[in-house]
Coordinates of C-alpha atoms and ligand atoms in Angstrom, one line a residue:
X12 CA 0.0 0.0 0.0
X13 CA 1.4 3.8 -1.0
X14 CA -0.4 6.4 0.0
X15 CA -0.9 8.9 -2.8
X16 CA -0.6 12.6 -2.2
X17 CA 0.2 15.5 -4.1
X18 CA 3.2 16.5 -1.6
X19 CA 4.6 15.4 1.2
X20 CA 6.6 17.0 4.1
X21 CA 8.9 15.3 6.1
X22 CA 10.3 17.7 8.8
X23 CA 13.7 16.6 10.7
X24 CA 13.6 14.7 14.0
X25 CA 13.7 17.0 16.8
X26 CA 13.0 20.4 14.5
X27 CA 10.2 22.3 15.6
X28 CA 9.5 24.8 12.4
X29 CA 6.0 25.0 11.7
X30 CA 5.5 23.2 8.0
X31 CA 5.7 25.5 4.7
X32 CA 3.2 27.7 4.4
X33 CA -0.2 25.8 2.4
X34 CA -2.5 27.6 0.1
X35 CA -5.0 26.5 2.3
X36 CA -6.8 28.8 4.4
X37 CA -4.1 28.9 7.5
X38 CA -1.2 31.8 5.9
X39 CA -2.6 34.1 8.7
X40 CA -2.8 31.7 11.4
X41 CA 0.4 31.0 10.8
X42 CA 2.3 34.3 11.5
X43 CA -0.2 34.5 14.2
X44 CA 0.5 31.2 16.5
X45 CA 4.6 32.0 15.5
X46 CA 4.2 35.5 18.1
X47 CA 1.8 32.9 20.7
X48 CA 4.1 30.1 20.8
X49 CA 7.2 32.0 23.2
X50 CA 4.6 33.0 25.4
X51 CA 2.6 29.4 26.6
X52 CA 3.5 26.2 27.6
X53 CA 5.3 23.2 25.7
X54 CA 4.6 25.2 22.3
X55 CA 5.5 22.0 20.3
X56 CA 2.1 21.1 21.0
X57 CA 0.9 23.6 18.8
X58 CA 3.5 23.6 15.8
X59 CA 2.6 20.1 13.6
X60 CA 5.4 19.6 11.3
X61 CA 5.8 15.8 12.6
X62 CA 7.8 13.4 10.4
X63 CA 5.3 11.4 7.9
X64 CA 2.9 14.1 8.7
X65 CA 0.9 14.5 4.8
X66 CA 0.2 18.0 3.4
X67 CA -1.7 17.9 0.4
X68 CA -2.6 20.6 -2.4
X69 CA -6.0 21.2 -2.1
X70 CA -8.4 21.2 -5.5
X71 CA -11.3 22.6 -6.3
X72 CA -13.6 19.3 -5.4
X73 CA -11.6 18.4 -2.4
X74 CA -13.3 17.6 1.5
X75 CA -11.6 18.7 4.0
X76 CA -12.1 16.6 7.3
X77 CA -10.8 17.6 10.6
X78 CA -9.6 14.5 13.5
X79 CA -10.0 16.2 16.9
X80 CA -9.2 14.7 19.8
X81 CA -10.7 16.8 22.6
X82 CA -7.5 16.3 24.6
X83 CA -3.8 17.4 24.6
X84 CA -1.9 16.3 22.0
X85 CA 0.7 13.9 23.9
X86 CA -2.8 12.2 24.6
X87 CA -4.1 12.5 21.7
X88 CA -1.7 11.5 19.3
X89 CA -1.1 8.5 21.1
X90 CA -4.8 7.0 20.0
X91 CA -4.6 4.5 17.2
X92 CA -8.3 5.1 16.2
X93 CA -7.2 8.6 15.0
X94 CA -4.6 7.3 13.1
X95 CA -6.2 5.2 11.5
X96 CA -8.8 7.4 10.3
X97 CA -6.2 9.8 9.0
X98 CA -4.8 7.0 7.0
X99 CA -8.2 6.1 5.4
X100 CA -9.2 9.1 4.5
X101 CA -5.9 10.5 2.7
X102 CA -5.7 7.3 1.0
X103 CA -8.3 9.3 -1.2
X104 CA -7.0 12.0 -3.6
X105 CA -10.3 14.1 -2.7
X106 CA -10.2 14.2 1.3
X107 CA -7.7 16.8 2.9
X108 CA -7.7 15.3 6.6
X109 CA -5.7 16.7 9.2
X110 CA -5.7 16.7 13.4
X111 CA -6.7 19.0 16.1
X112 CA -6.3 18.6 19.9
X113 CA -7.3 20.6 22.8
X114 CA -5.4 23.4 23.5
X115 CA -4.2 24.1 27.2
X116 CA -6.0 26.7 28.8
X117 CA -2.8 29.0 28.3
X118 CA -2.7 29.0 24.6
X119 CA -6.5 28.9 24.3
X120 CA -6.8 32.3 26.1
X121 CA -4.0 33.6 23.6
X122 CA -6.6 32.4 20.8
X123 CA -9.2 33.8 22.2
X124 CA -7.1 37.4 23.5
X125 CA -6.6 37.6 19.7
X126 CA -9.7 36.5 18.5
X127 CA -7.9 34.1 16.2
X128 CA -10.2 30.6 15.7
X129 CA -8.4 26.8 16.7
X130 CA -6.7 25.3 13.6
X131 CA -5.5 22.2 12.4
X132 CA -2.1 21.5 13.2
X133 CA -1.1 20.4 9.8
X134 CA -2.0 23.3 7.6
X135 CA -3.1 25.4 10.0
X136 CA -6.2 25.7 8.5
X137 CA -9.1 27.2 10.8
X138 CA -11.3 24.3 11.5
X139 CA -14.7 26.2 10.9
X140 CA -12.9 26.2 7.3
X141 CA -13.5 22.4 7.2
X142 CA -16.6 20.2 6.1
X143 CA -16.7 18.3 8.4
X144 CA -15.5 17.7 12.1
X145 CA -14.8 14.3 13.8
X146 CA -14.4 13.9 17.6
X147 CA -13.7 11.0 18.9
X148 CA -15.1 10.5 22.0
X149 CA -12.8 8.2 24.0
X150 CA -13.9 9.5 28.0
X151 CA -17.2 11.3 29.1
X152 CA -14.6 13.4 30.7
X153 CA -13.5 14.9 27.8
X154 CA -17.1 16.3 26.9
X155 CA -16.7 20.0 28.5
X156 CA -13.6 19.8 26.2
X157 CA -15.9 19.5 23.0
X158 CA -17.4 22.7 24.1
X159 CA -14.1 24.2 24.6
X160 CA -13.3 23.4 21.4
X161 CA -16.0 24.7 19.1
X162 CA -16.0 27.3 20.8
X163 CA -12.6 28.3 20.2
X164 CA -12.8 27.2 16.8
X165 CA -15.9 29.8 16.1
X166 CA -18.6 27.3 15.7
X167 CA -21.9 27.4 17.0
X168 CA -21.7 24.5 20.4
X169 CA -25.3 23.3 19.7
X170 CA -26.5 21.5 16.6
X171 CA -29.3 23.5 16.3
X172 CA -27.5 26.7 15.9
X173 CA -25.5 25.4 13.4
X174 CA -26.1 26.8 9.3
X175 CA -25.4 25.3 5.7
X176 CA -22.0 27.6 6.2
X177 CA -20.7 25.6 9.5
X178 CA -19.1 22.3 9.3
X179 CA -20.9 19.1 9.7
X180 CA -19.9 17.8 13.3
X181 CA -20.3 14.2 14.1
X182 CA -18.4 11.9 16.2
X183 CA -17.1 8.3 16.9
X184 CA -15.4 6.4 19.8
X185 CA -16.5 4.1 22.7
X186 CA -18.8 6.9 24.5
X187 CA -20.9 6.9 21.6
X188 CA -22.6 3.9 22.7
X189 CA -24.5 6.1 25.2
X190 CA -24.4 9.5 22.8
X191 CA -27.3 10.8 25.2
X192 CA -25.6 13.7 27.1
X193 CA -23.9 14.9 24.4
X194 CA -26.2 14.5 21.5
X195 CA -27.2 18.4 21.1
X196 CA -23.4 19.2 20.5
X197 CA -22.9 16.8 18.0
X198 CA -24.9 16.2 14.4
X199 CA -24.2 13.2 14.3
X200 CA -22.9 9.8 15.9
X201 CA -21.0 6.6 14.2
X202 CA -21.4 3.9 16.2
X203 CA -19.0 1.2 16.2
X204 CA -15.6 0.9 13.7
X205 CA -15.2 4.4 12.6
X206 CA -12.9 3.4 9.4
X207 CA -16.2 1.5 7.9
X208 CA -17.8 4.1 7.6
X209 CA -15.9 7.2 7.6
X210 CA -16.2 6.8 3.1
X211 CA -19.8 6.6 3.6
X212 CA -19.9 10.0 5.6
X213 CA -17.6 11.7 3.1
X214 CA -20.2 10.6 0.5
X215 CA -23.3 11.7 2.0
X216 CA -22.0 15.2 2.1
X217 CA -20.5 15.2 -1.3
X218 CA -23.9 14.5 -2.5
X219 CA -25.4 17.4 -0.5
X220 CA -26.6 20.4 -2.1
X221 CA -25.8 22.9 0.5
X222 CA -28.8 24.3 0.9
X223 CA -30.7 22.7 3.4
X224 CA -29.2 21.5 6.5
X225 CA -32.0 19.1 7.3
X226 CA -31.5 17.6 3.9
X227 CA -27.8 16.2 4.5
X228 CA -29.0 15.0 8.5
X229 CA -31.5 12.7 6.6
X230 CA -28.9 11.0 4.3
X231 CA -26.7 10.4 7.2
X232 CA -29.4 9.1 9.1
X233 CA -30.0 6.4 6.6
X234 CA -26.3 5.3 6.7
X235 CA -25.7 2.1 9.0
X236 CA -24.1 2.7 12.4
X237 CA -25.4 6.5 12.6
X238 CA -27.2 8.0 14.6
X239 CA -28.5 11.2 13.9
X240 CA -30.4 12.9 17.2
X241 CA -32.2 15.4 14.8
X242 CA -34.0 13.0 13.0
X243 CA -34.0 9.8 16.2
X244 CA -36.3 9.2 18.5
X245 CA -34.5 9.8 21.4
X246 CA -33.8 6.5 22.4
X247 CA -33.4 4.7 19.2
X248 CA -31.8 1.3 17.7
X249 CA -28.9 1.6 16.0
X250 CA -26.6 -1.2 14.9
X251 CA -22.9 -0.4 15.4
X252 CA -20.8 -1.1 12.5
X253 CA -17.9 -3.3 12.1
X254 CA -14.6 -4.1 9.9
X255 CA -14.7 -7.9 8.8
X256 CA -11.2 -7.9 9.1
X257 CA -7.9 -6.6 10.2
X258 CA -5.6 -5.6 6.8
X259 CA -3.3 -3.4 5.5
X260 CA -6.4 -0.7 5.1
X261 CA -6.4 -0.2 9.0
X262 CA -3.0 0.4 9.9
X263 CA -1.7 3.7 10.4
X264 CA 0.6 4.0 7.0
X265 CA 3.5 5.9 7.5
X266 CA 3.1 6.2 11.3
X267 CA 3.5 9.8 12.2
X268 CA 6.4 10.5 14.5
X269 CA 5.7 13.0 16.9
X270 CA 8.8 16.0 18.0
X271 CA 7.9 15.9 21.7
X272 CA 7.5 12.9 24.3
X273 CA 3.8 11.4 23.8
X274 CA 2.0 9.4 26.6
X275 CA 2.8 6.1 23.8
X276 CA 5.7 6.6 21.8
X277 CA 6.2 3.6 20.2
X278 CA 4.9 2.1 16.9
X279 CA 1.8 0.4 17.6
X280 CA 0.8 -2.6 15.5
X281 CA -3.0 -3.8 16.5
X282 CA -2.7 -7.4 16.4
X283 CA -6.4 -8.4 17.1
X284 CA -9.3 -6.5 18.0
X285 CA -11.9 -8.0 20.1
X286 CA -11.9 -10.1 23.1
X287 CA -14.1 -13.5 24.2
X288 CA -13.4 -13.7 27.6
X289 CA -16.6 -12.0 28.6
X290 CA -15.5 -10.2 32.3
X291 CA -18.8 -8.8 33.0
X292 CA -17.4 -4.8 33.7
X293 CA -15.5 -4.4 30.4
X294 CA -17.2 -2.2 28.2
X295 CA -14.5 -2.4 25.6
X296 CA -15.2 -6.4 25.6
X297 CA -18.4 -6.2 24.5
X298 CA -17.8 -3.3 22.0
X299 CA -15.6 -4.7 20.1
X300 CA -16.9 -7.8 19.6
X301 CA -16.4 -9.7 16.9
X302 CA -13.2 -11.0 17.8
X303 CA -11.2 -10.3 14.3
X304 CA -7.2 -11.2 14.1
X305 CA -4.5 -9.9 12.0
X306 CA -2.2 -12.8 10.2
X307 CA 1.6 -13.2 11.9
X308 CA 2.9 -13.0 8.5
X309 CA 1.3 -9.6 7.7
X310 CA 2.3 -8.0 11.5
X311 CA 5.7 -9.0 10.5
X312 CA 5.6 -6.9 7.3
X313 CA 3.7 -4.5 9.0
X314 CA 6.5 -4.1 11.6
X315 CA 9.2 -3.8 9.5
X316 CA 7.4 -1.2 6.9
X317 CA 6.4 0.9 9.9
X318 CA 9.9 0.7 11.9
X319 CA 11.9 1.2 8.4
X320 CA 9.5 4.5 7.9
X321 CA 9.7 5.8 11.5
X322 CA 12.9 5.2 13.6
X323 CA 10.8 3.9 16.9
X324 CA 13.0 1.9 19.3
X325 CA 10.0 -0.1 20.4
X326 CA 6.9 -1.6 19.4
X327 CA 3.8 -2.5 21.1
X328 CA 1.3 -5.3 20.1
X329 CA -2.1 -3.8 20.4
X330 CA -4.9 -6.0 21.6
X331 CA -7.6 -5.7 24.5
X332 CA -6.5 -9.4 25.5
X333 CA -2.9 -9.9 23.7
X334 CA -1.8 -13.6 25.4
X335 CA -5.0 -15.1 23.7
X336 CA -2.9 -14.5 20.2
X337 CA -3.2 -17.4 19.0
X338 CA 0.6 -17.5 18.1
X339 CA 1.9 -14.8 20.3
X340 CA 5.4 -17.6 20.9
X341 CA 6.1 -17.5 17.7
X342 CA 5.3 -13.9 16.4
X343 CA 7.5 -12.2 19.0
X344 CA 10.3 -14.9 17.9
X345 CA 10.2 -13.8 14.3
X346 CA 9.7 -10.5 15.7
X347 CA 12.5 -10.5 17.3
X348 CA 14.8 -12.1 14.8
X349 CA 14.0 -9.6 12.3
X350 CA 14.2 -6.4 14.6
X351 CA 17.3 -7.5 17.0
X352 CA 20.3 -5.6 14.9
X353 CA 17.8 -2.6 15.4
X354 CA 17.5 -2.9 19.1
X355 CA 13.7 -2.6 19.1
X356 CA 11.6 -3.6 22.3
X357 CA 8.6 -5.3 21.8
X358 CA 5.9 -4.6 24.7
X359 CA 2.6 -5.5 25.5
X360 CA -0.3 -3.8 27.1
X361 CA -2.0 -5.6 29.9
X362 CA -2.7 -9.2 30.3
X363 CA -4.1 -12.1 31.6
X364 CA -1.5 -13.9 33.5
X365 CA -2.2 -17.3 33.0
X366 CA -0.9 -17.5 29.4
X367 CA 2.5 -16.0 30.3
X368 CA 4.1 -18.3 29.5
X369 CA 8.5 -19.0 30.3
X370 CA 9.0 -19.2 26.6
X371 CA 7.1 -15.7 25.9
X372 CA 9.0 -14.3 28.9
X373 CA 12.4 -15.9 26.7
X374 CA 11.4 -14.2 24.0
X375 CA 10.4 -10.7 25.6
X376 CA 13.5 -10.7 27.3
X377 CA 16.1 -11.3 24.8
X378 CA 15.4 -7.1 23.4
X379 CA 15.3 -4.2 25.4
X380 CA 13.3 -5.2 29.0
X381 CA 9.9 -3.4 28.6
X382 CA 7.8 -3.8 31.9
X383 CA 5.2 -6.2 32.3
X384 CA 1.5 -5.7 33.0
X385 CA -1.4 -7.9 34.4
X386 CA -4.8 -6.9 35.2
X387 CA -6.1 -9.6 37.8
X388 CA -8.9 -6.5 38.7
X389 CA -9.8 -8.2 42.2
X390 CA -8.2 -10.8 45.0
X391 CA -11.4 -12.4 46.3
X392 CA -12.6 -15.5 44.4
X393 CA -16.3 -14.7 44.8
X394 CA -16.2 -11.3 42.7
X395 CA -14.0 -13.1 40.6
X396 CA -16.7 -15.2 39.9
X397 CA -19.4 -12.5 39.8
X398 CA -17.1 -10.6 36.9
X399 CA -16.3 -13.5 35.0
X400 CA -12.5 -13.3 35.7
X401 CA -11.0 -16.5 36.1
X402 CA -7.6 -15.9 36.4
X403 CA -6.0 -17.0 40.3
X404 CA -3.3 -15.9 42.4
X405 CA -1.0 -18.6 41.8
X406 CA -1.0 -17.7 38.1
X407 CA -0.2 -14.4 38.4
X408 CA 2.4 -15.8 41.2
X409 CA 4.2 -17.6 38.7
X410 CA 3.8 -15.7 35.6
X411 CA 5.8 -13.0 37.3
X412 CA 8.5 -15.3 39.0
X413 CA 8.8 -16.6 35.1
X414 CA 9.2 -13.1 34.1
X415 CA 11.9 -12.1 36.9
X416 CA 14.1 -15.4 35.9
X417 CA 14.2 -13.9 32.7
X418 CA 15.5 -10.9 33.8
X419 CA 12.2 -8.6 34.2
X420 CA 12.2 -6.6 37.3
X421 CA 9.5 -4.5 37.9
X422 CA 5.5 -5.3 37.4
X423 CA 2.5 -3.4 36.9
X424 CA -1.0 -4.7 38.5
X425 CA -4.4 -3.2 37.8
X426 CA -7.1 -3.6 40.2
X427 CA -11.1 -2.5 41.3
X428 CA -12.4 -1.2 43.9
X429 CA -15.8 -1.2 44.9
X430 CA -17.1 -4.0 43.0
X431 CA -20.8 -5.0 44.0
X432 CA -20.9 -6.4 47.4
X433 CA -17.5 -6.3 47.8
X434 CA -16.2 -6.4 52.1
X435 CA -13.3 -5.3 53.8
X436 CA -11.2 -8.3 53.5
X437 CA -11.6 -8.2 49.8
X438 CA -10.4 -4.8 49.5
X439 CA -7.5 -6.0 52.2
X440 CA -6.7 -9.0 50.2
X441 CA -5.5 -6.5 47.2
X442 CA -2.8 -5.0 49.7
X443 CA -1.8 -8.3 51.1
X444 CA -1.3 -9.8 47.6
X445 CA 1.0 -6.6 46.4
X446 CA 3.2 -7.6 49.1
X447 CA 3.7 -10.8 48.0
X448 CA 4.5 -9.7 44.5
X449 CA 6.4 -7.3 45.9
X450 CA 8.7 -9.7 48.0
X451 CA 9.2 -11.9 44.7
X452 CA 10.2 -9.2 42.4
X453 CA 12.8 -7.8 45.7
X454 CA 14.1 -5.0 44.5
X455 CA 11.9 -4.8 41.3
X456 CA 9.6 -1.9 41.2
X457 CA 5.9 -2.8 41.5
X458 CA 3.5 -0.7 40.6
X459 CA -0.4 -0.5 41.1
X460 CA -3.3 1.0 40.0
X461 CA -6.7 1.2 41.9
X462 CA -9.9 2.3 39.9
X463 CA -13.2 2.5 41.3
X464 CA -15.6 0.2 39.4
X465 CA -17.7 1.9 37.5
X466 CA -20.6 0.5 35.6
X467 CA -20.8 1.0 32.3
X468 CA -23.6 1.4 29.3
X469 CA -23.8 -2.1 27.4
X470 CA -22.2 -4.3 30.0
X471 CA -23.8 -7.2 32.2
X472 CA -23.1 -5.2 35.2
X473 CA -24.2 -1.6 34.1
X474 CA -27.1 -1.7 36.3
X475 CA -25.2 -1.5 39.9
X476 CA -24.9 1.9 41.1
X477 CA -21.3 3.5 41.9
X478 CA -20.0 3.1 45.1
X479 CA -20.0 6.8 47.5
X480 CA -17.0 8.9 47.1
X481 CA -16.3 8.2 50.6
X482 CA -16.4 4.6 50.8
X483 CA -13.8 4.0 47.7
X484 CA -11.6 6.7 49.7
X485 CA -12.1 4.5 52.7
X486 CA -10.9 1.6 50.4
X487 CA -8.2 3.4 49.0
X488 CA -6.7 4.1 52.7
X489 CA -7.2 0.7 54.3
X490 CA -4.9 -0.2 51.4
X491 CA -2.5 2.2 51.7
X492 CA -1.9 1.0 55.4
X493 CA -1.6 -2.6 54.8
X494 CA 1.6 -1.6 52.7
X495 CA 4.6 -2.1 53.7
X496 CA 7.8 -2.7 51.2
X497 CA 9.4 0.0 49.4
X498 CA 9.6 -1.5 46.0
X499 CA 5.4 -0.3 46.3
X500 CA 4.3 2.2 44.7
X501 CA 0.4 2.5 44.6
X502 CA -1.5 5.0 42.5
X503 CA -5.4 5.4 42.5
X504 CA -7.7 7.5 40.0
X505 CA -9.5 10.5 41.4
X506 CA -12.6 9.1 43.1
X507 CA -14.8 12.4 42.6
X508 CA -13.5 12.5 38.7
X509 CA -15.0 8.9 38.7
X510 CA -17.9 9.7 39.7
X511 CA -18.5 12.4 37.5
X512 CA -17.5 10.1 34.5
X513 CA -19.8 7.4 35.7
X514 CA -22.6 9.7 35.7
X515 CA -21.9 11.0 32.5
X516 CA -21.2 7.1 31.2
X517 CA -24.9 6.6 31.9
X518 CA -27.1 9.5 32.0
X519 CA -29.6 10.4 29.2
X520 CA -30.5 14.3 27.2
X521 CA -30.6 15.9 30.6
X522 CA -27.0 16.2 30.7
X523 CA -26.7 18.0 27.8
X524 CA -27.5 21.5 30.0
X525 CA -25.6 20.1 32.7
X526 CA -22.5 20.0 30.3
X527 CA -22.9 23.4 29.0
X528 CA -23.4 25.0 32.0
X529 CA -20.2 23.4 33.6
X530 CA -18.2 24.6 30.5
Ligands
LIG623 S1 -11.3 -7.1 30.8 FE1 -9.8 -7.8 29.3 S2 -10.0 -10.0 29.2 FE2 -11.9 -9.2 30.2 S3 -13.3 -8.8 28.5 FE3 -12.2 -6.9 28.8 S4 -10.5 -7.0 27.4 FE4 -11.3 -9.1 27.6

């Protein structure tokens, strides 16, 4: 697969210059943010100019599509979805797509000071100057940041202010399962794999004739996977959508390389997406279901296109469940055969301990070491049970004394607190078992991460309530007392911010005012 594009600029690793000027709407901007970026915070966040970043000519038929994230951009360029979606869509000659993030509040009062809109980082472009907008909606908590956004970016908040002049707003990610509080912001909502039907999007507004707003909401409301809030009764069926497969078409091709530190700063290859296991909390389990898996032969290529074209020292194996690969063993072997003379890691995001296996932890261990993550959530059998988690202590036990004879030190573990029903010893169990890893791994660092269960739309368990604010602090404490070794170090999300989120995760239209009058 080559992309094809009418020009392409490759900036130099570590330069900061903002990218060549485009005929494309953002030649004022540009002068504009040069006098901003000495006075705010980490200005690389505001300059583009990443290597394998694509900045096309524009013609006179061509879309322009705007990626937001409504986060910063270390955060935000580290999701894969928006990657992927930028790939897509400038595969196509006709589709100008670029990225915009959320500003920090330092540089967005300097917009706003100067009365200049929020651009895309590529061109520079003002967004209100594209078709259409994409958020992707990846935490409730980032829905005050949708506001902030439009609003810096000149563009009516509320779909119903919105004309045939303002871009068409829509979005995707896993909060669009519930689009509910949110769904007088947005135009429209894709439900499911965004990259299936991103085209269909484009095409429905292509065949718009600008003049009647109402017009193009009814062609997108007879597209598959959208829901259009407009036109929908307010609590309406829609089917998500999703890719039969995983090929070359949804890989990120050539990976942008960010200039400053990102929160994941590696190449990521998705090797499956999906998971069977069925734990009865995970939302992302039962969103992504069918379980679909990419071919060892065609992650190899993929890793060696994508490492040739970007530099990375390390490469992480996407997957919500990576050890149920069918051939992890052997695709970290050849993995490693072909990248050793590079020295490139090879990590994993979090897994179920019980298919660690000594001959993985062989293979892992041979590159750079990259830590090792488990998520057993809980330490009592019984909620075990109740969330369908069936992993035990003696399998994590020995997946991590595997992992230290091979020369791994530290550990992460990720746990939940306030699980239905769940008693003091449970919660005490957690600190008692982090001892024990702790005492294995010595002098290894292990770290742990408490969150506050939190029941989420589309999930066996959505239907328990969220445990008080106070009680998960009592939790977090009784915890923190058991604890005794150094090599400890706990951490624990904001309780209230949970809260908030788990509101927000299931509440209905009435949050829409809620969400406006916060911002
Ligand atoms: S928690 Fe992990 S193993 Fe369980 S369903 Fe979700 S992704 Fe799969």
């Amino acid at each position: 697969m080559e992309l094809s594009r009418t020009a392409l600029y490759k900036s130099a690793f570590g330069g900061c210059d903002l990218p060549p000027e485009p005929d494309a709407g953002g030649g004022s901007i540009r002068q504009a943010v040069k006098d901003i970026l000495p006075l705010v915070n980490k200005p690389i966040r505001y300059t583009g100019g990443e290597y394998n970043i694509l900045i096309k000519e524009p013609e006179d038929d061509t879309l322009f599509f705007a990626l937001i994230m409504p986060d910063v951009y270390e955060i935000g360029m580290s999701n894969y979805g928006l990657k992927i979606l930028y790939s897509v869509l400038n595969q196509n000659n006709k589709i100008i797509a670029e990225r915009a993030f959320a500003p920090w509040p330092d540089f967005g009062a300097q917009l706003k000071a100067k009365g200049l809109p929020l651009y895309s980082l590529d061109s520079k472009r003002p967004l209100k100057n594209f078709n259409i907008l994409g958020f992707s909606l990846q935490s409730e908590l980032s829905y005050t940041n949708v506001c902030y956004i439009l609003d810096l970016a000149q563009i009516p908040l509320l779909s119903q202010d919105r004309t045939e002049t303002d871009p068409l707003v829509i979005a995707g990610g896993p909060c669009c399962v519930n689009p509910l509080p949110v769904n007088r912001f947005i135009d429209a909502f894709v439900i499911g794999d965004g990259e299936e039907v991103v085209l269909e999007i484009v095409s429905a507004f292509r065949n718009w004739n600008r003049k009647n707003r109402s017009d193009l909401l009814q062609s997108l409301s007879k597209i598959k996977g959208v829901y259009v809030p407009f036109l929908h009764p307010s609590n309406p069926t829609i089917k998500k959508r999703s890719v039969a497969t995983l090929d070359e078409r949804n890989f990120p091709y050539p990976p942008i390389v960010p200039i400053c530190e990102i929160t994941h700063d590696r190449l990521t290859i998705e090797i499956a997406r999906g998971c069977t296991r069925g734990c009865r909390f995970c939302q992302a389990g039962i969103l992504n279901r069918p379980l679909r898996i990419r071919s060892k032969e065609e992650i190899i290529r993929l890793a060696e296109r994508g490492i040739r074209s970007s530099g990375w020292e390390e490469i992480s194996l996407l997957s919500l469940s990576p050890l149920d690969y069918p051939h992890l063993t052997e695709l970290v072997s050849a993995l490693q055969q072909n990248l050793e003379k590079r020295m490139v890691a090879i990590s994993l995001p979090s897994m179920r301990g019980e298919k660690f296996s000594p001959e993985l932890a062989q293979q892992l261990s041979y590159i750079k070491k990259s830590g090792l993550t488990f998520a057993p959530e809980t330490m009592s059998p019984r909620l075990r049970a109740m969330v369908n988690k069936d992993i035990t202590e003696a399998t994590i036990i020995d997946a991590v004394k595997s992992a230290k004879s091979f020369g791994f030190s530290g550990v992460k573990l990720y746990f939940m607190i306030g699980l239905p029903g769940e008693t003091e010893a449970e919660v005490a169990a957690i600190a008692d078992f982090v001892e024990t890893i702790a005492q294995i791994t010595k002098n290894g660092l292990v770290r742990f991460n408490l969150a506050p269960f939190m029941p989420k739309p589309h999930t066996p368990l959505q239907w328990f309530g969220f445990e008080s604010v106070e009680t998960i602090k009592q939790k977090i404490a009784l915890i923190r007392q058991r604890l005794h070794r150094k090599n400890l170090k706990p951490k624990w999300d904001n309780p209230e911010a949970c809260m908030i989120q788990a509101v927000l995760a299931r509440g209905d239209e009435r949050l829409n005012d809620v969400i406006l009058k916060v911002y």
